[in-house]
């Protein structure tokens, strides 16, 4: 039980103490015909004021810190009160037998109200019964065999009862905790999903607005009569660039939405992995040439293993994104793409000698919309969705994506996918 719950249990315990302890004062007339005034003193001048003090403290600020101590005080006061009434009873008054039930009520409170650990409840029980038996023998001088035998039976019976109650309540508490944990998790997930949705919408409207503003602004300029043909063609180039950017964003959003709603389907087909990767490389060769980069491709896979069964569309997206990023974030040196097989894993690595990524961002770059905040991201096109989609696609294909990177030296992204089937 956490401290907040202990505090609530303590308050419930004190209210019950007021009720039961208070009302049972009437019983004193019948059970303690000689000594009922002493019993009233114990009840109303000791136990109930102590309970009142505990209750009062429980409403003080930061009282949860004292909850365990207050519960202990309440239990000791309650049980000592009952024992005191038994001890002060005159021999022959029926309180000795009748007030045994009071002791048991207190022990039940340990178990069901204060939810003490089973071990503590049993210790409390044994102490109470021992004190009771000592009272019987040495103070009340009851050496009657029946009482002693009864005491033994009560002891064993109640120990068994306590143990069973403890196990049942532990099982119950465990189930309640489990249910509480599940509902707290569900609440947390719903809150996270909600805040992710809000930030997703905020990000996406920003991402869409930028190219749209470009298209609208430059279309107006193109429509003007008095602009030079040079300006017109550069404006058209900007419009073309912004339109492509818009298409990329819309495509990425569709991919993300499919992933989020679990609608991404695997469409497996056999393909020659060397030809497939080679085709993607050739689409980027002009980009690499324009940046004066060495663009290398090495496929080290035996001929008989070249045909693999995979989802071509997803693999194309992954490789396109990794190669595009490598070329985007590299100004000098080279970009190398390799494919090879490690055990039963089809492996691709894309290595560049570009700007690299700081260690602290290596996890973040796989989160939607994350872009390392450097001047570069304003120079190159991107929306921060590519790597997060790559990661989801790798997982859907049963594989992994990893990155090793050193700022100023370059990065290496490695994708490993299981070889689903191989033609021998
Ligand atoms: P983006 O569309 O911005 O490229 P990605 O999700 O593909 O989105 O990448 C997220 C960010 O990770 C990039 O904006 C960039 O800051 C960083 N990044 C990715 N690949 C590289 C790389 N090869 N070298 C340096 N930084 C990279």
XYZ file of N, CA and C in Angstrom, residues 214-240:
81
model
N 5.516 28.653 -50.647
C 6.432 28.815 -51.781
C 5.668 28.760 -53.092
N 4.820 27.750 -53.206
C 4.070 27.578 -54.462
C 3.154 28.782 -54.702
N 2.413 29.191 -53.665
C 1.453 30.301 -53.836
C 2.200 31.607 -54.156
N 3.257 31.873 -53.363
C 3.995 33.136 -53.524
C 4.616 33.233 -54.917
N 5.324 32.178 -55.326
C 6.020 32.250 -56.622
C 5.062 32.142 -57.799
N 3.906 31.485 -57.628
C 2.923 31.446 -58.726
C 2.440 32.855 -59.016
N 2.248 33.628 -57.936
C 1.791 35.020 -58.125
C 2.835 35.804 -58.909
N 4.120 35.591 -58.531
C 5.210 36.320 -59.215
C 5.292 35.928 -60.681
N 5.137 34.600 -60.941
C 5.228 34.115 -62.333
C 4.121 34.756 -63.173
N 2.954 34.958 -62.515
C 1.806 35.484 -63.254
C 1.977 36.964 -63.628
N 2.936 37.652 -63.017
C 3.123 39.078 -63.332
C 3.672 39.250 -64.745
N 3.259 40.345 -65.393
C 3.633 40.544 -66.806
C 5.092 40.948 -66.977
N 5.551 41.821 -66.086
C 6.858 42.435 -66.336
C 8.030 41.726 -65.663
N 8.121 40.404 -65.773
C 9.306 39.745 -65.192
C 10.146 39.142 -66.323
N 11.446 39.103 -66.062
C 12.350 38.591 -67.101
C 12.183 37.081 -67.220
N 12.592 36.561 -68.375
C 12.430 35.104 -68.562
C 13.338 34.329 -67.606
N 14.493 34.954 -67.279
C 15.399 34.305 -66.302
C 14.717 34.114 -64.956
N 14.140 35.237 -64.486
C 13.427 35.174 -63.201
C 12.292 34.171 -63.250
N 11.561 34.216 -64.376
C 10.419 33.317 -64.495
C 10.866 31.863 -64.347
N 11.987 31.522 -65.064
C 12.390 30.097 -64.980
C 12.892 29.749 -63.577
N 13.561 30.701 -62.885
C 13.993 30.343 -61.520
C 12.788 30.231 -60.579
N 11.748 31.079 -60.807
C 10.541 30.955 -59.975
C 9.868 29.604 -60.226
N 9.834 29.217 -61.513
C 9.194 27.930 -61.834
C 9.952 26.772 -61.186
N 11.293 26.936 -61.153
C 12.107 25.899 -60.504
C 11.730 25.777 -59.022
N 11.547 26.941 -58.373
C 11.165 26.923 -56.945
C 9.799 26.264 -56.772
N 8.884 26.611 -57.705
C 7.533 26.023 -57.603
C 7.630 24.504 -57.752
N 8.471 24.068 -58.711
C 8.647 22.638 -58.947
C 9.236 21.957 -57.703
